[in-house]
Amino acid sequence: MRALLCKDYGGIDALVLEEAAPPALKPGEVRLKVQACGVNFPDTLIVEGKYQFKPEPPFSPGGEVAGIVTELGEGVEEAGGVAVGDPVIAVTIWGGFAEEIAVPAAQLLPYPAAMDPAVAAGFAMTYGTAMHALTQRARLDEGETLLVLGAAGGVGLAAVEIGKRLGARVIAAASTPEKLEVARRAGADDGIDYSARPLKDAVKDLTGGRGADVVFDPVGGDLTEQALRATGWGGRHLIVGFAAGAIPKIPANLTLLKGCSVVGVFWGDFVKREPAANRANFDTLFRWVAEGALKPLVSERFALADAGQALHRLADRKAVGKLVVDLSR
Ligand SMILES: NC(=O)c1ccc[n+]([C@@H]2O[C@H](COP(=O)([O-])OP(=O)(O)OC[C@H]3O[C@@H](n4cnc5c(N)ncnc54)[C@H](OP(=O)(O)O)[C@@H]3O)[C@@H](O)[C@H]2O)c1
C-alpha cells in the first residue's frame, strides 16, 4: 500500500510517500480501506514529535479517517456490530495518511450512507469536540451568548454551527474579515476581527457590557486572558486548545470577580471514559446533518502525495473549515 511516512520527526517537509507493508491485524481490530483522512492541528505537531502522543517512526500521520471495512480480525465477527463493506469513521490519532489502516472495532462509528466520505472523514474530531464542549462541559443554554475564538477553523466552525443549533446567540471571533465571512455563512450572528481591535472591548460592545456566557477557546496565547476578561457573570470559559502555540497563564482573581468557571475539554478521553455519551452525541449530530442544521465545510481536498501541503496550510493559519486528504484522487 502507499503511505505518507514520518521517518525521523523531521517535520512536514521530511514526510515521504512510499510503498509500505499493510498493517498487521491484531485480535479485535478491523482493516479499513481508507477513503479520506481529515487534517487536524495535532497532525502538524505529531510529525515533529511535539504532540502528547509520540508514535515510533516510521509512522503515517493523519488522525481521523473514513473508510470501508475490508477484513475482520480475530473475535470481531463473534462480537458483532460490524461487517465487511461497512462505511465507518474512526479517530486513530495517527496512521490515516495511508491506503489501509488497522483500527480496534470498538472505536468505529458507522457514518450515514448519504454522507460524502471526505465530509465524514473530517467530521468526528471537530464536531465531536465542539458538541462535548458545549453540552457536557459548558451546558450551553438556549438564549445564552457564545463567543467562539478561531471561529473559521476546524473545531471553531463546528462550535459556531452547534451553538446556533442549541439556540445560542453566536459571536464569531477570527483574525481576518474573510474568515469572519465564513463563520457568518455558518450562522454566526456577529463577528469580531481580533487582529483589528481588542477582543474584550468588542465583546462588551456587542453584549451591552454584560460579556459572553460561554467562551469556546481553541486558540490560547494572549487571546485567552482577553476572552476571560470578556466573560460575563457565571460564565464558562472552555479551554479547548492552543493553536497560537503559547499555553496561557490566567490571573485567578478574574474567576472570583466574575463568579465564572474555567473548564477543560478533552474529547479524546471523554470518548474512552464515556463511550455511550459520545455515541449519543453523534446520534444527535448525524440527525442534525440529515435535517440540514449542520453543513460541515470541507474547503480543500488534497491527494495523498500532497498531504504535506494541507499540513502547511493549517500550520500557516491559512485553512478555513476542514482540509481533507482524499484517497480517491
Ligand atoms: N481539547 C480537545 O479535545 C481538542 C480536540 C480537537 C482539537 N483540539 C485543539 O484545538 C485547536 C484547533 O484545532 P483545529 O484542528 O480546529 O485547528 P485549525 O483548523 O487550524 O483552527 C485553529 C484556529 O486557530 C487560530 N490560530 C491562531 N493562531 C494560530 C497559529 N499560530 N497557527 C494556526 N492557527 C492559529 C486560527 O484562527 P484565526 O486565524 O482566526 O485566529 C485557526 O483557524 C488545536 O490546538 C487542537 O489541538 C482540542
Short mmCIF file of C-alpha atoms and ligand atoms in Angstrom, two decimals:
data_model
loop_
_atom_site.label_atom_id
_atom_site.label_comp_id
_atom_site.label_asym_id
_atom_site.label_seq_id
_atom_site.Cartn_x
_atom_site.Cartn_y
_atom_site.Cartn_z
CA MET A 1 0.00 0.00 0.00
CA ARG A 2 1.05 3.65 -0.41
CA ALA A 3 1.64 5.60 2.79
CA LEU A 4 2.96 9.05 3.63
CA LEU A 5 5.63 8.34 6.25
CA CYS A 6 7.25 10.31 9.04
CA LYS A 7 10.63 8.62 9.48
CA ASP A 8 12.51 10.81 11.95
CA TYR A 9 10.26 13.54 13.44
CA GLY A 10 11.74 15.87 10.81
CA GLY A 11 8.53 17.88 10.37
CA ILE A 12 6.20 18.33 7.41
CA ASP A 13 8.86 18.67 4.69
CA ALA A 14 10.54 15.40 5.71
CA LEU A 15 7.39 13.31 5.04
CA VAL A 16 7.88 10.78 2.20
CA LEU A 17 5.36 8.85 0.11
CA GLU A 18 6.42 5.19 -0.09
CA GLU A 19 5.21 1.66 -0.60
CA ALA A 20 4.78 0.17 2.87
CA ALA A 21 3.63 -3.18 4.24
CA PRO A 22 -0.09 -3.17 5.13
CA PRO A 23 -0.56 -3.02 8.90
CA ALA A 24 -0.85 -6.36 10.72
CA LEU A 25 -4.33 -7.08 12.06
CA LYS A 26 -4.48 -7.77 15.82
CA PRO A 27 -7.37 -9.56 17.56
CA GLY A 28 -10.33 -7.19 17.94
CA GLU A 29 -9.23 -4.99 15.04
CA VAL A 30 -10.63 -4.44 11.55
CA ARG A 31 -8.82 -3.43 8.40
CA LEU A 32 -10.10 -0.35 6.58
CA LYS A 33 -9.54 0.76 3.02
CA VAL A 34 -9.07 4.46 3.73
CA GLN A 35 -11.37 6.67 1.64
CA ALA A 36 -10.33 10.00 3.12
CA CYS A 37 -8.49 11.40 6.12
CA GLY A 38 -9.32 14.62 7.98
CA VAL A 39 -6.45 17.04 8.64
CA ASN A 40 -6.20 18.41 12.17
CA PHE A 41 -3.89 20.73 14.03
CA PRO A 42 -2.26 17.90 16.08
CA ASP A 43 -1.03 16.37 12.77
CA THR A 44 1.34 19.35 12.43
CA LEU A 45 2.74 18.64 15.91
CA ILE A 46 2.96 14.83 15.79
CA VAL A 47 5.36 14.92 12.79
CA GLU A 48 7.78 17.00 14.90
CA GLY A 49 7.47 14.80 18.00
CA LYS A 50 5.76 17.71 19.81
CA TYR A 51 2.35 16.10 20.41
CA GLN A 52 1.22 14.31 23.57
CA PHE A 53 1.40 11.01 21.62
CA LYS A 54 4.78 10.06 20.10
CA PRO A 55 4.43 7.05 17.81
CA GLU A 56 7.60 5.11 16.97
CA PRO A 57 8.83 6.14 13.45
CA PRO A 58 8.23 5.24 10.71
CA PHE A 59 4.53 6.07 11.00
CA SER A 60 1.92 7.91 8.97
CA PRO A 61 0.29 11.00 10.46
CA GLY A 62 -3.46 11.50 9.95
CA GLY A 63 -5.71 11.23 12.99
CA GLU A 64 -9.21 10.54 11.67
CA VAL A 65 -10.44 8.53 8.71
CA ALA A 66 -13.48 7.47 6.76
CA GLY A 67 -13.07 4.02 5.27
CA ILE A 68 -14.65 0.77 4.17
CA VAL A 69 -14.21 -2.34 6.32
CA THR A 70 -12.28 -4.93 4.26
CA GLU A 71 -11.26 -7.56 6.85
CA LEU A 72 -12.25 -8.56 10.38
CA GLY A 73 -9.63 -9.57 12.94
CA GLU A 74 -9.99 -12.45 15.37
CA GLY A 75 -13.08 -12.16 17.59
CA VAL A 76 -14.70 -9.25 15.73
CA GLU A 77 -17.36 -11.28 13.90
CA GLU A 78 -18.36 -13.00 17.17
CA ALA A 79 -18.68 -9.62 18.95
CA GLY A 80 -20.99 -8.38 16.16
CA GLY A 81 -21.81 -4.82 15.19
CA VAL A 82 -19.52 -4.51 12.15
CA ALA A 83 -19.28 -6.31 8.80
CA VAL A 84 -17.07 -6.26 5.71
CA GLY A 85 -18.28 -3.48 3.40
CA ASP A 86 -19.49 -1.13 6.16
CA PRO A 87 -18.65 2.58 5.74
CA VAL A 88 -17.19 3.80 9.05
CA ILE A 89 -15.30 6.64 10.63
CA ALA A 90 -12.57 6.25 13.23
CA VAL A 91 -10.37 8.57 15.24
CA THR A 92 -6.96 6.95 15.08
CA ILE A 93 -4.62 9.80 16.26
CA TRP A 94 -2.14 8.72 13.55
CA GLY A 95 -1.92 6.26 10.64
CA GLY A 96 -4.57 7.79 8.36
CA PHE A 97 -2.36 9.16 5.56
CA ALA A 98 -2.17 5.65 4.08
CA GLU A 99 -4.26 3.41 1.85
CA GLU A 100 -5.01 0.95 4.68
CA ILE A 101 -5.24 1.14 8.43
CA ALA A 102 -5.99 -1.34 11.23
CA VAL A 103 -8.38 0.01 13.90
CA PRO A 104 -9.92 -1.54 17.04
CA ALA A 105 -13.52 -2.45 16.13
CA ALA A 106 -14.73 -0.79 19.34
CA GLN A 107 -13.58 2.61 18.01
CA LEU A 108 -15.66 2.51 14.82
CA LEU A 109 -18.67 4.69 14.20
CA PRO A 110 -20.88 3.98 11.16
CA TYR A 111 -21.45 7.09 9.06
CA PRO A 112 -24.65 7.76 7.12
CA ALA A 113 -24.63 6.34 3.57
CA ALA A 114 -25.70 9.74 2.18
CA MET A 115 -22.59 11.46 3.58
CA ASP A 116 -19.66 12.25 1.27
CA PRO A 117 -16.67 10.19 2.59
CA ALA A 118 -14.49 13.33 2.60
CA VAL A 119 -17.02 15.13 4.81
CA ALA A 120 -17.32 12.06 7.05
CA ALA A 121 -13.51 11.89 7.39
CA GLY A 122 -13.35 15.45 8.72
CA PHE A 123 -16.39 15.25 10.96
CA ALA A 124 -15.56 13.25 14.10
CA MET A 125 -12.79 15.25 15.76
CA THR A 126 -14.21 18.73 15.17
CA TYR A 127 -17.94 18.14 15.71
CA GLY A 128 -17.32 15.54 18.46
CA THR A 129 -15.13 18.01 20.37
CA ALA A 130 -17.42 21.02 19.89
CA MET A 131 -20.53 19.03 20.87
CA HIS A 132 -18.91 17.63 24.02
CA ALA A 133 -17.55 21.07 24.95
CA LEU A 134 -20.83 22.93 24.52
CA THR A 135 -23.16 20.31 26.03
CA GLN A 136 -21.44 18.19 28.69
CA ARG A 137 -18.81 20.79 29.67
CA ALA A 138 -20.46 24.23 29.27
CA ARG A 139 -24.13 23.21 29.47
CA LEU A 140 -24.86 25.97 26.95
CA ASP A 141 -28.46 27.11 27.27
CA GLU A 142 -30.86 28.48 24.68
CA GLY A 143 -30.63 32.29 24.58
CA GLU A 144 -27.12 32.43 26.04
CA THR A 145 -24.29 34.24 24.26
CA LEU A 146 -21.48 32.05 22.91
CA LEU A 147 -18.14 33.61 21.89
CA VAL A 148 -16.10 31.37 19.55
CA LEU A 149 -12.40 32.13 19.01
CA GLY A 150 -10.72 30.86 15.81
CA ALA A 151 -14.28 30.68 14.51
CA ALA A 152 -13.40 29.71 10.92
CA GLY A 153 -11.02 26.91 11.96
CA GLY A 154 -11.94 23.23 12.23
CA VAL A 155 -13.32 22.99 15.78
CA GLY A 156 -14.27 26.70 15.79
CA LEU A 157 -16.61 26.47 12.81
CA ALA A 158 -18.21 23.31 14.25
CA ALA A 159 -18.80 25.23 17.51
CA VAL A 160 -20.48 28.06 15.58
CA GLU A 161 -22.93 25.66 13.91
CA ILE A 162 -23.65 23.60 17.04
CA GLY A 163 -24.03 26.76 19.14
CA LYS A 164 -26.68 28.06 16.72
CA ARG A 165 -28.50 24.71 16.70
CA LEU A 166 -28.55 24.78 20.52
CA GLY A 167 -30.24 28.17 20.38
CA ALA A 168 -27.39 30.45 21.44
CA ARG A 169 -26.52 33.86 20.06
CA VAL A 170 -23.11 33.24 18.48
CA ILE A 171 -20.34 35.84 18.28
CA ALA A 172 -17.58 34.63 15.95
CA ALA A 173 -14.06 35.95 16.51
CA ALA A 174 -11.27 35.45 13.98
CA SER A 175 -8.19 37.12 12.51
CA THR A 176 -9.45 38.27 9.08
CA PRO A 177 -12.68 39.61 7.52
CA GLU A 178 -12.64 36.63 5.10
CA LYS A 179 -12.64 34.14 7.98
CA LEU A 180 -15.47 36.06 9.68
CA GLU A 181 -17.49 35.84 6.48
CA VAL A 182 -17.08 32.03 6.54
CA ALA A 183 -18.34 32.00 10.15
CA ARG A 184 -21.28 34.25 9.23
CA ARG A 185 -22.27 31.88 6.43
CA ALA A 186 -22.21 29.07 9.03
CA GLY A 187 -24.75 31.01 11.11
CA ALA A 188 -22.78 33.36 13.39
CA ASP A 189 -24.85 36.40 14.43
CA ASP A 190 -21.92 38.79 14.88
CA GLY A 191 -18.23 38.90 14.09
CA ILE A 192 -15.13 40.35 15.73
CA ASP A 193 -11.81 40.73 13.90
CA TYR A 194 -9.41 40.38 16.82
CA SER A 195 -6.44 41.43 14.72
CA ALA A 196 -8.15 44.82 14.21
CA ARG A 197 -9.48 45.70 17.69
CA PRO A 198 -9.21 44.48 21.30
CA LEU A 199 -11.40 41.43 21.85
CA LYS A 200 -12.66 42.45 25.29
CA ASP A 201 -13.92 45.87 24.14
CA ALA A 202 -15.65 44.38 21.09
CA VAL A 203 -17.44 41.68 23.13
CA LYS A 204 -18.57 44.22 25.73
CA ASP A 205 -19.92 46.48 22.96
CA LEU A 206 -21.88 43.60 21.41
CA THR A 207 -23.33 42.42 24.74
CA GLY A 208 -24.28 45.77 26.28
CA GLY A 209 -21.39 45.42 28.76
CA ARG A 210 -22.55 42.03 30.09
CA GLY A 211 -19.94 39.81 28.46
CA ALA A 212 -20.27 36.31 26.99
CA ASP A 213 -21.90 33.42 28.84
CA VAL A 214 -19.69 30.80 27.22
CA VAL A 215 -16.29 31.18 25.52
CA PHE A 216 -15.06 28.43 23.17
CA ASP A 217 -11.27 28.83 23.07
CA PRO A 218 -9.18 26.60 20.77
CA VAL A 219 -6.57 29.33 20.23
CA GLY A 220 -4.86 30.13 23.56
CA GLY A 221 -1.94 32.59 23.68
CA ASP A 222 -2.75 36.22 24.52
CA LEU A 223 -6.37 35.85 23.43
CA THR A 224 -7.29 33.64 26.38
CA GLU A 225 -6.88 36.35 29.02
CA GLN A 226 -8.67 38.89 26.78
CA ALA A 227 -11.56 36.43 26.35
CA LEU A 228 -11.71 35.69 30.08
CA ARG A 229 -11.94 39.44 30.69
CA ALA A 230 -14.86 39.45 28.21
CA THR A 231 -16.68 36.65 30.09
CA GLY A 232 -19.85 37.61 31.96
CA TRP A 233 -21.11 36.77 35.45
CA GLY A 234 -21.47 32.99 35.90
CA GLY A 235 -19.76 32.38 32.54
CA ARG A 236 -17.87 29.27 31.39
CA HIS A 237 -14.55 29.62 29.56
CA LEU A 238 -13.83 26.41 27.66
CA ILE A 239 -10.13 25.55 27.28
CA VAL A 240 -10.08 23.57 24.03
CA GLY A 241 -6.61 24.05 22.54
CA PHE A 242 -3.57 26.20 21.93
CA ALA A 243 -3.32 26.72 18.17
CA ALA A 244 -1.44 30.01 18.78
CA GLY A 245 1.36 27.99 20.39
CA ALA A 246 1.61 29.55 23.85
CA ILE A 247 -0.19 27.97 26.82
CA PRO A 248 -1.63 30.98 28.67
CA LYS A 249 -1.41 31.71 32.39
CA ILE A 250 -4.63 33.19 33.76
CA PRO A 251 -5.00 35.74 36.59
CA ALA A 252 -7.11 33.64 39.01
CA ASN A 253 -8.78 36.72 40.51
CA LEU A 254 -10.79 37.16 37.29
CA THR A 255 -12.73 33.95 38.01
CA LEU A 256 -13.54 35.24 41.53
CA LEU A 257 -14.70 38.64 40.32
CA LYS A 258 -16.95 37.14 37.65
CA GLY A 259 -18.14 34.07 39.53
CA CYS A 260 -17.10 32.23 36.37
CA SER A 261 -15.52 28.86 35.61
CA VAL A 262 -12.56 27.85 33.51
CA VAL A 263 -13.50 24.46 32.10
CA GLY A 264 -11.14 21.95 30.48
CA VAL A 265 -12.22 19.96 27.40
CA PHE A 266 -10.52 16.66 26.46
CA TRP A 267 -12.70 14.96 23.89
CA GLY A 268 -10.31 12.01 23.33
CA ASP A 269 -10.55 10.94 26.97
CA PHE A 270 -14.31 11.59 27.06
CA VAL A 271 -14.66 9.06 24.18
CA LYS A 272 -12.76 6.43 26.22
CA ARG A 273 -14.34 7.15 29.60
CA GLU A 274 -17.94 7.80 28.48
CA PRO A 275 -18.42 5.93 25.17
CA ALA A 276 -22.21 5.76 25.49
CA ALA A 277 -22.47 9.55 25.96
CA ASN A 278 -20.19 10.09 22.96
CA ARG A 279 -22.32 7.80 20.78
CA ALA A 280 -25.44 9.67 21.88
CA ASN A 281 -23.73 12.93 20.87
CA PHE A 282 -23.04 11.50 17.39
CA ASP A 283 -26.61 10.21 17.02
CA THR A 284 -27.72 13.80 17.58
CA LEU A 285 -25.03 15.26 15.30
CA PHE A 286 -25.86 12.92 12.39
CA ARG A 287 -29.56 13.73 12.84
CA TRP A 288 -28.77 17.45 12.66
CA VAL A 289 -26.73 16.84 9.48
CA ALA A 290 -29.67 14.94 7.93
CA GLU A 291 -32.01 17.81 8.90
CA GLY A 292 -29.66 20.33 7.27
CA ALA A 293 -28.91 22.14 10.54
CA LEU A 294 -25.20 21.32 10.20
CA LYS A 295 -23.35 21.79 6.91
CA PRO A 296 -19.75 20.68 7.50
CA LEU A 297 -17.41 22.71 5.30
CA VAL A 298 -14.61 20.85 3.51
CA SER A 299 -12.83 23.78 1.89
CA GLU A 300 -9.95 21.93 0.20
CA ARG A 301 -9.17 18.34 -0.81
CA PHE A 302 -5.64 17.02 -1.31
CA ALA A 303 -4.23 13.86 -2.90
CA LEU A 304 -2.19 11.63 -0.57
CA ALA A 305 1.05 12.80 -2.22
CA ASP A 306 0.09 16.41 -1.41
CA ALA A 307 -0.91 15.90 2.23
CA GLY A 308 2.14 17.90 3.33
CA GLN A 309 0.64 20.97 1.60
CA ALA A 310 -2.51 20.54 3.70
CA LEU A 311 -0.43 20.44 6.88
CA HIS A 312 1.42 23.61 5.83
CA ARG A 313 -1.87 25.44 5.20
CA LEU A 314 -3.06 24.54 8.68
CA ALA A 315 0.23 25.47 10.34
CA ASP A 316 0.33 28.77 8.37
CA ARG A 317 -3.16 29.74 9.61
CA LYS A 318 -4.50 29.64 6.03
CA ALA A 319 -7.15 26.92 6.45
CA VAL A 320 -10.89 27.51 6.78
CA GLY A 321 -13.27 24.77 7.89
CA LYS A 322 -11.78 21.35 7.19
CA LEU A 323 -8.96 20.25 4.92
CA VAL A 324 -9.19 16.62 3.85
CA VAL A 325 -6.81 14.16 2.20
CA ASP A 326 -8.94 12.33 -0.35
CA LEU A 327 -7.54 8.89 -1.25
CA SER A 328 -9.76 8.69 -4.34
CA ARG A 329 -7.74 11.47 -6.01
N1 LIG B 1 -9.46 19.57 23.60
C1 LIG B 1 -9.78 18.71 22.68
O1 LIG B 1 -10.36 17.65 22.93
C2 LIG B 1 -9.41 19.05 21.25
C3 LIG B 1 -9.94 18.33 20.17
C4 LIG B 1 -9.62 18.73 18.86
C5 LIG B 1 -8.74 19.80 18.67
N2 LIG B 1 -8.20 20.43 19.75
C6 LIG B 1 -7.29 21.58 19.59
O2 LIG B 1 -7.98 22.68 19.05
C7 LIG B 1 -7.05 23.52 18.38
C8 LIG B 1 -7.61 23.87 17.00
O3 LIG B 1 -7.63 22.71 16.19
P1 LIG B 1 -8.20 22.76 14.70
O4 LIG B 1 -7.96 21.42 14.10
O5 LIG B 1 -9.55 23.36 14.72
O6 LIG B 1 -7.17 23.78 14.03
P2 LIG B 1 -7.42 24.87 12.88
O7 LIG B 1 -8.43 24.40 11.92
O8 LIG B 1 -6.04 25.19 12.38
O9 LIG B 1 -8.01 26.13 13.66
C9 LIG B 1 -7.24 26.80 14.62
C10 LIG B 1 -7.53 28.29 14.55
O10 LIG B 1 -6.65 28.91 15.50
C11 LIG B 1 -6.32 30.21 15.06
N3 LIG B 1 -4.88 30.47 15.25
C12 LIG B 1 -4.36 31.48 15.98
N4 LIG B 1 -3.02 31.45 15.94
C13 LIG B 1 -2.67 30.43 15.15
C14 LIG B 1 -1.42 29.92 14.71
N5 LIG B 1 -0.26 30.45 15.12
N6 LIG B 1 -1.40 28.87 13.88
C15 LIG B 1 -2.56 28.29 13.49
N7 LIG B 1 -3.82 28.72 13.88
C16 LIG B 1 -3.85 29.80 14.70
C17 LIG B 1 -6.71 30.30 13.59
O11 LIG B 1 -7.80 31.22 13.52
P3 LIG B 1 -7.54 32.78 13.34
O12 LIG B 1 -6.55 32.97 12.24
O13 LIG B 1 -8.90 33.29 13.03
O14 LIG B 1 -7.02 33.26 14.68
C18 LIG B 1 -7.20 28.91 13.21
O15 LIG B 1 -8.34 28.97 12.38
C19 LIG B 1 -5.72 22.78 18.34
O16 LIG B 1 -4.89 23.30 19.37
C20 LIG B 1 -6.12 21.35 18.64
O17 LIG B 1 -5.07 20.62 19.24
C21 LIG B 1 -8.52 20.08 21.02
#
